[in-house]
Tab-separated table of C-alpha atoms in Angstrom:
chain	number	residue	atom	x	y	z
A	1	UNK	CA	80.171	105.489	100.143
A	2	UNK	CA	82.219	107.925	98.036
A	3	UNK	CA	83.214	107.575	94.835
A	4	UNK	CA	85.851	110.849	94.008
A	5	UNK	CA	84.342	112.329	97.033
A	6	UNK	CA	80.261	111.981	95.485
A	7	UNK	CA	78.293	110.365	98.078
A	8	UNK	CA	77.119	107.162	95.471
A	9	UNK	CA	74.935	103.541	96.086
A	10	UNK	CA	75.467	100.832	93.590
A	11	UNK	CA	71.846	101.241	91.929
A	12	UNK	CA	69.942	104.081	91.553
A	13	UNK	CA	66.652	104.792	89.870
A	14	UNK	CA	68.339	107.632	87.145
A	15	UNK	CA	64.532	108.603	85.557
A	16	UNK	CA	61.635	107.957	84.399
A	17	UNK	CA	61.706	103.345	83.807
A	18	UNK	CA	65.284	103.595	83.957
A	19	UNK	CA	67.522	102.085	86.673
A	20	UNK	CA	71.348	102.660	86.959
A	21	UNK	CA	74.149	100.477	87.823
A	22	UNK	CA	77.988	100.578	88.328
A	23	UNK	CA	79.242	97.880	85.978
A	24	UNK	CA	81.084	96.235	88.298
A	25	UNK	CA	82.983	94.036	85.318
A	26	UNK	CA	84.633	97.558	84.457
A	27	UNK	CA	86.351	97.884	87.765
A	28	UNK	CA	88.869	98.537	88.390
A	29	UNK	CA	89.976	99.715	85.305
A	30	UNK	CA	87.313	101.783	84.177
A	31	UNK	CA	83.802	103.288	86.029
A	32	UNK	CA	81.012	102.802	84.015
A	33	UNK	CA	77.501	103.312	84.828
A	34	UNK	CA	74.850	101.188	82.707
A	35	UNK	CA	71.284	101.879	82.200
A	36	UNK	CA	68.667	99.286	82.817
A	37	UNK	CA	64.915	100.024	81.067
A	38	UNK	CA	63.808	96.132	81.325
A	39	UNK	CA	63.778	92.969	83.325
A	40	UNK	CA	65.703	91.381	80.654
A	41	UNK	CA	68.198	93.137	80.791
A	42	UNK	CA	68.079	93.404	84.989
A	43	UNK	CA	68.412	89.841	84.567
A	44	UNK	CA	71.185	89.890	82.077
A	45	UNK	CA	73.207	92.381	84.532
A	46	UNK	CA	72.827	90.012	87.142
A	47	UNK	CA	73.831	87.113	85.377
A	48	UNK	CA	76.598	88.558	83.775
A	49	UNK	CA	77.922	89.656	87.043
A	50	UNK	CA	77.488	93.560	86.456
A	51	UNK	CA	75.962	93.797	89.485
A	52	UNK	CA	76.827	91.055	92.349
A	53	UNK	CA	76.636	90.304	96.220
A	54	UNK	CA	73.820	88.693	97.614
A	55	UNK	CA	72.021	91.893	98.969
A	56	UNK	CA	72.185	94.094	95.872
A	57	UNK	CA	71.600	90.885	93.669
A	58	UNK	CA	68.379	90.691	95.804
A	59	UNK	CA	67.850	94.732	95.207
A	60	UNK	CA	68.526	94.478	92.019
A	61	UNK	CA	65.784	91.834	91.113
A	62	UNK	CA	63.350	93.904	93.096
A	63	UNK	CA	63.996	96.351	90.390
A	64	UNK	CA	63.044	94.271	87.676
A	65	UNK	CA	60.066	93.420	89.039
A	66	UNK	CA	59.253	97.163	89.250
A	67	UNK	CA	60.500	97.383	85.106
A	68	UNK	CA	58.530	94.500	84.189
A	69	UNK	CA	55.130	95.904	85.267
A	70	UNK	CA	56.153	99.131	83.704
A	71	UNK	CA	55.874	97.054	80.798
A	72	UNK	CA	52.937	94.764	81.049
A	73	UNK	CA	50.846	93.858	84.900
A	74	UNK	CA	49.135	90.906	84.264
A	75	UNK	CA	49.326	88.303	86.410
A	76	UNK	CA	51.470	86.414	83.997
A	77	UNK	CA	53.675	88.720	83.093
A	78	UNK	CA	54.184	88.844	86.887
A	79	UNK	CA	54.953	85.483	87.168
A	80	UNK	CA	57.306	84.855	84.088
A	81	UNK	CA	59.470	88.068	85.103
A	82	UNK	CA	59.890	85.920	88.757
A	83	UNK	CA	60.531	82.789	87.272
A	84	UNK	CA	63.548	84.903	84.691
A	85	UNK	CA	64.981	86.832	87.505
A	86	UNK	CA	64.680	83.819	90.017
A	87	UNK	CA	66.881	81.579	87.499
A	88	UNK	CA	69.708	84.009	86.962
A	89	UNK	CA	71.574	83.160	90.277
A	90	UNK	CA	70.662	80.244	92.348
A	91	UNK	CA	72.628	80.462	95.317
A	92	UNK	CA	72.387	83.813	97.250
A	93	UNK	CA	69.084	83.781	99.434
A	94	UNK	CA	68.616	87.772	98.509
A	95	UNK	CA	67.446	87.024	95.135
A	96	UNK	CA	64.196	84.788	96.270
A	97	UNK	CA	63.511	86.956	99.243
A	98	UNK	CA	63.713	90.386	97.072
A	99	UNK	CA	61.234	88.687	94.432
A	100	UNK	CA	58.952	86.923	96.497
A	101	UNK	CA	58.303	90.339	99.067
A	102	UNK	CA	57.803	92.496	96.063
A	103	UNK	CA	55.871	90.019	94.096
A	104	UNK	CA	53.601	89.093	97.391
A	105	UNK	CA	53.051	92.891	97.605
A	106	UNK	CA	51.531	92.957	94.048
A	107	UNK	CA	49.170	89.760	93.598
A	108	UNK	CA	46.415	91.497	95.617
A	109	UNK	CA	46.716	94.665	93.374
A	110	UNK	CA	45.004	95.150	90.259
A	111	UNK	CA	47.049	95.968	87.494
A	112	UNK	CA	46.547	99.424	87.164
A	113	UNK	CA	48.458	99.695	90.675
A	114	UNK	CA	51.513	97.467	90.523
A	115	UNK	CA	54.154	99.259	88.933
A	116	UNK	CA	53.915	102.161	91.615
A	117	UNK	CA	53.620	99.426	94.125
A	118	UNK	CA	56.565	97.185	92.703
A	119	UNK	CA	58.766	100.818	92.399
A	120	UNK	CA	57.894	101.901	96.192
A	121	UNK	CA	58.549	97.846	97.223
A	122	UNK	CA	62.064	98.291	95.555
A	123	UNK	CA	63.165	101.393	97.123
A	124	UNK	CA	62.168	100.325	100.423
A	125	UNK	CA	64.003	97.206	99.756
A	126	UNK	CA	67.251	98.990	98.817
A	127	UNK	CA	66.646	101.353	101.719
A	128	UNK	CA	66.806	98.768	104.403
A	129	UNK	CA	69.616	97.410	102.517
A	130	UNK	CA	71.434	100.590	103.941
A	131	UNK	CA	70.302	100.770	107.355
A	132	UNK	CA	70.853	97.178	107.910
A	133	UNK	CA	74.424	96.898	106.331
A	134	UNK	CA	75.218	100.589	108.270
A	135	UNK	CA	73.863	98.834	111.820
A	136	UNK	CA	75.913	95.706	110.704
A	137	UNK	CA	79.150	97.919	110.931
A	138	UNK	CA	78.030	99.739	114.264
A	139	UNK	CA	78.557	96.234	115.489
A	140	UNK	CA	81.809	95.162	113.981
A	141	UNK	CA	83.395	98.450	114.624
A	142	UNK	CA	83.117	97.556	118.260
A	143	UNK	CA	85.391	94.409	117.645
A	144	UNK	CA	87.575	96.688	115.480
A	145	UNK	CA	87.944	98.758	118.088
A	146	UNK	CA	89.065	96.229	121.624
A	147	UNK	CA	91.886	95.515	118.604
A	148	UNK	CA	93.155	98.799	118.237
A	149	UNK	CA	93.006	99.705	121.754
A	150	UNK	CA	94.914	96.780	122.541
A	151	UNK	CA	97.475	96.796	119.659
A	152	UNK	CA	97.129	100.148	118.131
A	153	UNK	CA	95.898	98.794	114.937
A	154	UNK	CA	93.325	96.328	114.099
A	155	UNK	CA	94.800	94.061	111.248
A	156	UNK	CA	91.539	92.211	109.188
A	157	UNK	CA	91.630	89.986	106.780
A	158	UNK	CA	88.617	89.665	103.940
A	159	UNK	CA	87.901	87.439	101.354
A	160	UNK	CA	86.125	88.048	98.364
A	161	UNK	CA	84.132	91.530	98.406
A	162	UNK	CA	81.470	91.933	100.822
A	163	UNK	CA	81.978	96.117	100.894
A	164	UNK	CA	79.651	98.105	99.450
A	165	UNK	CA	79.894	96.910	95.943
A	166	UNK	CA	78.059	94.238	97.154
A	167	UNK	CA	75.454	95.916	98.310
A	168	UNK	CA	73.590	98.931	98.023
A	169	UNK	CA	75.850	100.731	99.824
A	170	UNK	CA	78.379	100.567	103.273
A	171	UNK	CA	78.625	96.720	102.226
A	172	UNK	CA	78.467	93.437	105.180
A	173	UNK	CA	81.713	92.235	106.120
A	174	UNK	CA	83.430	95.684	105.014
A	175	UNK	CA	80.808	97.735	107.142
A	176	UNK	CA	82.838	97.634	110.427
A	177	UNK	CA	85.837	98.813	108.690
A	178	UNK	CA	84.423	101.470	106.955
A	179	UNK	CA	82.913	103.111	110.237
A	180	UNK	CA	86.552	101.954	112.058
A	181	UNK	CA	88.036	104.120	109.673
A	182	UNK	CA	85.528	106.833	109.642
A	183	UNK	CA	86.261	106.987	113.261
A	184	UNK	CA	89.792	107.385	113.229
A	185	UNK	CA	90.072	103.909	114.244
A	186	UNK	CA	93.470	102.659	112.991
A	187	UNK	CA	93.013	99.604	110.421
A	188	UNK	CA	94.859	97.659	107.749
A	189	UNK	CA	92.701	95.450	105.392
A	190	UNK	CA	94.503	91.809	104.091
A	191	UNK	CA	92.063	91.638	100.423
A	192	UNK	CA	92.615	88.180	99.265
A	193	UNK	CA	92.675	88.060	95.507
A	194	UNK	CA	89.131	85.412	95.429
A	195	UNK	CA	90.421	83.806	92.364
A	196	UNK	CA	88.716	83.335	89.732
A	197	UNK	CA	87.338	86.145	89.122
A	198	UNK	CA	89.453	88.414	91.656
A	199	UNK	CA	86.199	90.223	93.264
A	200	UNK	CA	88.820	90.864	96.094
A	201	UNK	CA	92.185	92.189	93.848
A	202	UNK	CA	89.591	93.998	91.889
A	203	UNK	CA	86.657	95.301	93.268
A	204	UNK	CA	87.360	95.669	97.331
A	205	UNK	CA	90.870	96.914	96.990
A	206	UNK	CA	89.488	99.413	94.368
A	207	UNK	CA	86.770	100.444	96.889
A	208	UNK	CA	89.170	100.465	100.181
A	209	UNK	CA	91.630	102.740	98.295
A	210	UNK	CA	88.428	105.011	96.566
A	211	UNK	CA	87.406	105.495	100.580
A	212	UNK	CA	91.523	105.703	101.621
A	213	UNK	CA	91.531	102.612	103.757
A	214	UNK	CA	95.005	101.403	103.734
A	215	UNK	CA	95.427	97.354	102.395
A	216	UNK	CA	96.988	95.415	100.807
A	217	UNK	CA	96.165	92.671	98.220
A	218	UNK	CA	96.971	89.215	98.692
A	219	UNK	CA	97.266	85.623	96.638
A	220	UNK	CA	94.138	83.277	98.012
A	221	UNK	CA	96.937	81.005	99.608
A	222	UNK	CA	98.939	83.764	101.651
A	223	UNK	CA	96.064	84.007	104.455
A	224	UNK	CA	97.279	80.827	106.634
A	225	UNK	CA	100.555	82.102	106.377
A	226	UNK	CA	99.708	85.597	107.500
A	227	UNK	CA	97.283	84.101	110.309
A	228	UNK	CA	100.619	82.082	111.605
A	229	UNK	CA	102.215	84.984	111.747
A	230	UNK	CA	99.926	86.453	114.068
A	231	UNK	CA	99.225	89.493	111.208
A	232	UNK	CA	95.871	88.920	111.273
A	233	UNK	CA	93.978	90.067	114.565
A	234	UNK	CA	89.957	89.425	112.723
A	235	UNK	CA	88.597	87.629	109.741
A	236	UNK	CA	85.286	89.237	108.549
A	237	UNK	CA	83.611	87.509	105.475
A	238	UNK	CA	80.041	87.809	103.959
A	239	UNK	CA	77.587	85.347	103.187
A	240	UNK	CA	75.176	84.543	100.492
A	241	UNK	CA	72.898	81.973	102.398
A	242	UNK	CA	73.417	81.328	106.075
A	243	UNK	CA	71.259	78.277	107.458
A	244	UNK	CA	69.033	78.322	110.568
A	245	UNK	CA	71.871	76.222	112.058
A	246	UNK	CA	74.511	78.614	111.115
A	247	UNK	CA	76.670	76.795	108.631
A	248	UNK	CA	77.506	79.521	105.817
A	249	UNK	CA	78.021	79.352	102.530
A	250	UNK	CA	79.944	82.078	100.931
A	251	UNK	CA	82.884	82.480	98.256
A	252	UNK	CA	84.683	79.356	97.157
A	253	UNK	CA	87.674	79.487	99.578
A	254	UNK	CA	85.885	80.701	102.986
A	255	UNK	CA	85.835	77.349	104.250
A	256	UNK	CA	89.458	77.267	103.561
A	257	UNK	CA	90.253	80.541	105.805
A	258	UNK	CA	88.283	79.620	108.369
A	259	UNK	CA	89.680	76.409	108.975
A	260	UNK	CA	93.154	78.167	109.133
A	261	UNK	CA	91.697	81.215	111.323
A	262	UNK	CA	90.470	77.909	113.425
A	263	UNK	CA	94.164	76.546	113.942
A	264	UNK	CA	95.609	79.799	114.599
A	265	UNK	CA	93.275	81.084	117.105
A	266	UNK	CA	91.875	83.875	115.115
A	267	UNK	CA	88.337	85.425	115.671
A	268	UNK	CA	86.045	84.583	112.182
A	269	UNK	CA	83.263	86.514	111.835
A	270	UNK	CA	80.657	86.463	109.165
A	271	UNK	CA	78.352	89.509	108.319
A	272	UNK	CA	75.009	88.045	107.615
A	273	UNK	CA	72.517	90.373	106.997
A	274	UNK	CA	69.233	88.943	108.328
A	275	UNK	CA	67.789	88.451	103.900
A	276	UNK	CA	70.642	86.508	104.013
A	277	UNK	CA	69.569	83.792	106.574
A	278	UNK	CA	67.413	81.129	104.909
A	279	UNK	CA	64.995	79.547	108.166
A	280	UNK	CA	63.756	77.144	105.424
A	281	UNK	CA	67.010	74.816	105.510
A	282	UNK	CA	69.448	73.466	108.190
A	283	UNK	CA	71.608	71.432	106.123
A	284	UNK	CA	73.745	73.467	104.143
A	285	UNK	CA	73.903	70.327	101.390
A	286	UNK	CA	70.281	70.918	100.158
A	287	UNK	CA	71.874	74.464	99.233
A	288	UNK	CA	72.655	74.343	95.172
A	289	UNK	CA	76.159	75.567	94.580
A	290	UNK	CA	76.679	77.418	91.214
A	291	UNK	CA	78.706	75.956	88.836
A	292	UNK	CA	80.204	79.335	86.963
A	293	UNK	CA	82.153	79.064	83.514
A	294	UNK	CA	85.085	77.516	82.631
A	295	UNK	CA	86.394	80.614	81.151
A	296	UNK	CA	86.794	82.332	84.710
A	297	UNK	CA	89.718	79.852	85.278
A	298	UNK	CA	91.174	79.286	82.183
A	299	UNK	CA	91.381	82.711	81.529
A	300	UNK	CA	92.132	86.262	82.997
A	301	UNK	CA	91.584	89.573	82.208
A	302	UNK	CA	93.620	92.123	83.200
A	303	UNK	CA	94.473	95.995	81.456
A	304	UNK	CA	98.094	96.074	79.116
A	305	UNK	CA	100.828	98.399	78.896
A	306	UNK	CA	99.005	100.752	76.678
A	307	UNK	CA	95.631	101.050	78.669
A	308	UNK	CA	94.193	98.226	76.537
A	309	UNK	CA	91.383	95.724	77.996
A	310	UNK	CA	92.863	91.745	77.428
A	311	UNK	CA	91.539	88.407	78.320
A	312	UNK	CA	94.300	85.990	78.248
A	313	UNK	CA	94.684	81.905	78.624
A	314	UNK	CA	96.216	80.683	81.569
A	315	UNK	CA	95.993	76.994	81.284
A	316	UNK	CA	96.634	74.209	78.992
A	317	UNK	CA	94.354	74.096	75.884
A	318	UNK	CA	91.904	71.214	76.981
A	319	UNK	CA	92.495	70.805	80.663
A	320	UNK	CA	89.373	70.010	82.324
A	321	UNK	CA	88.348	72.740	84.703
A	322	UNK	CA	85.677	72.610	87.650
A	323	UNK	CA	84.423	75.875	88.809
A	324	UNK	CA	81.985	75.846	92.149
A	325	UNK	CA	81.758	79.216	92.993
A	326	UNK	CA	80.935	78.756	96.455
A	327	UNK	CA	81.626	76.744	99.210
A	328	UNK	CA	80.358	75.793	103.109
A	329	UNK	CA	81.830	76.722	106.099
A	330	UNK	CA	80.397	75.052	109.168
A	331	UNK	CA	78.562	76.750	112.028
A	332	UNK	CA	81.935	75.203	113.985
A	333	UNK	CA	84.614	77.525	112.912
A	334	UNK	CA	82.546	80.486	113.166
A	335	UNK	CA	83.241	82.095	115.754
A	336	UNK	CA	80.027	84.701	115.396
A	337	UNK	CA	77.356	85.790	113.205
A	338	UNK	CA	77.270	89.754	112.971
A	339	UNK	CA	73.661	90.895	112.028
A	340	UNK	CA	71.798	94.286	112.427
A	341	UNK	CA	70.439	93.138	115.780
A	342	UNK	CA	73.897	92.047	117.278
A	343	UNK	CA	76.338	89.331	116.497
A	344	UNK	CA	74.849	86.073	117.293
A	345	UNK	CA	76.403	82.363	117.626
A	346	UNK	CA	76.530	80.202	115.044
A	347	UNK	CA	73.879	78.496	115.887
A	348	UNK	CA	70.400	77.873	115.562
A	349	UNK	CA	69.654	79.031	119.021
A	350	UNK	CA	72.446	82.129	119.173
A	351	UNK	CA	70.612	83.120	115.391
A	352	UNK	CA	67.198	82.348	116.851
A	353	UNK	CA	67.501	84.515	120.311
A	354	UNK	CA	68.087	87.827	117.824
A	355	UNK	CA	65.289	86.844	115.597
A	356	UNK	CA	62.866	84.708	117.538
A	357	UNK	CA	59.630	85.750	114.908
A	358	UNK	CA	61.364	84.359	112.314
A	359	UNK	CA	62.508	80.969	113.652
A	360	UNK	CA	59.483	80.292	115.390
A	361	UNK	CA	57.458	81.119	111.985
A	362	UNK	CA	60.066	78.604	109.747
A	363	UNK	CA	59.648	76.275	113.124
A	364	UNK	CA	56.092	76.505	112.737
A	365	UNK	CA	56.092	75.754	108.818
A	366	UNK	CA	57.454	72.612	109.426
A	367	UNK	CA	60.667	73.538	108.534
């Protein structure tokens, strides 16, 4: 995507052990790029939330891998940098995928060869990142498209951000309506504000205008309302870990939208990039749902008057505050599964017919 018309991904290797980053906590105030020379501090920007999304979390940690064998190639050195990027994030399926590929690439090497290894393991990872998210759109476009042709413009509504912030670049549930729009396709983007930390008010409307895709934000609570007022025409959300069943579990408040999209009759798509779809678990309750800081509710940053970064309190002085930051929405209300090889139902079967390999291997695993 563009960022003041310079074609830009979300993480770049800038030189020689250095990898760059958009600081996505900056946005969208401020666009600031951050230089990463270790997998301490990888881990630290994905902890932190400098980079997120499932697919560049997972992109991201194959980077660190890459740093960390700069540094030292032993086998334990190998196996602590895992275990340190592994822990920073333990819901999105990305981050275990990214690490165990790069790290399975590198136990057979001797030392000597694993940083070039890890490095050309990472790129290719962050490559397919691309081409799957870009084939990902090819396919939503299409349902962008019947809408517009039918109504003249396609009204979506988005929760969260799943554009290309969230990945390396063209982003999952954004993809369609970024090649829409390319298109000419008319389309008008509802961004849900994804309290607490407003990745939607922040960082997708901040993308959507960057790219000049007309939106408009909204409060979390607004989508039902829209959706009964037949304003909405497609919900497309992302995913951090899909099941082999289907069930997703995404953004604390998906479940919420879909079960509104449910009772108003409108289509809910998620964009699930095949990383993102964990064969290993059918139950979406063996799935561990961060817990995220207090401080995201009880407090809210923002920019003042005078251009000035603040962090104010919003609540009570000792309220108690609970903070999942993601919740499951069952195979049930979704109404498809978009992934690079087609959209797919919800379903262990509809996900297995566009990836039979991998569900017989997981099948054949015993799980």
């Amino acid at each position: 995507m563009n960022v003041d018309g310079k074609p830009t991904r979300t993480i770049w290797v800038a030189g020689d052990g250095v990898v760059a980053i958009i600081d996505q906590t900056a946005l969208p105030h401020a666009f600031v790029v951050r230089e990463l020379r270790t997998a301490a501090e990888i881990a630290r920007a994905i902890a932190t939330m400098q980079v997120r999304g499932a697919p560049l979390i997972g992109a991201t940690a194959a980077y660190g891998l890459w740093l960390a064998m700069r540094a030292d190639a032993s086998d334990a050195a190998l196996a602590e940098a895992h275990a340190l990027l592994l822990a920073t994030r333990p819901t999105a399926v990305n981050l275990r995928w990214a690490l165990d590929t790069v790290a399975g690439r590198l136990r057979g090497l001797a030392p000597a060869a694993r940083a070039a290894a890890a490095r050309a393991a990472a790129d290719a990872i962050a490559d397919e990142d691309v081409a799957i998210n870009r084939a990902i759109g090819t396919h939503a476009r299409a349902l962008i498209e019947e809408i517009a042709r039918q109504k003249g413009r396609a009204q979506v509504l988005t929760h969260c951000n799943a554009g290309w912030l969230a990945t390396v670049d063209w982003g999952t549930a954004l993809a369609g309506v970024y090649a829409a729009h390319d298109a000419g396709v008319p389309v008008h983007v509802w961004v849900d504000e994804t309290r607490p930390r407003n990745q939607g008010a922040a960082l997708t409307a901040w993308e959507l205008g960057a790219h000049g895709i007309p939106h408009t934000v909204i409060v979390d609570n607004a989508g039902g309302h829209l959706m009964q007022r037949r304003q909405v025409d497609l919900a497309f959300v992302g995913t951090d870990r899909t099941t082999a069943a289907g069930d997703v579990v995404n953004k604390i408040g998906t479940y919420l939208k879909a079960l509104a999209a449910r009772d108003c009759g409108v289509p809910f798509y998620v964009a699930a990039p095949s990383p993102s779809i964990d064969w290993t678990i059918d139950d979406a309750e063996r799935i561990p749902i961060e817990e995220r800081s207090p401080d995201e509710v009880t407090t809210v940053a923002g920019t003042t008057a005078a251009g000035d970064s603040a962090r104010v309190r919003v609540t009570p002085a000792g309220s108690a505050v609970c903070n999942p930051g993601f919740d499951v929405t069952p195979a049930r209300l979704v109404t498809g599964i978009i992934t690079e090889r087609g959209i797919a139902e919800a379903s262990r079967e509809g996900l297995a017919r566009l990836f039979p390999k991998r569900a017989a291997a997981a099948k054949g695993d015993g799980r």
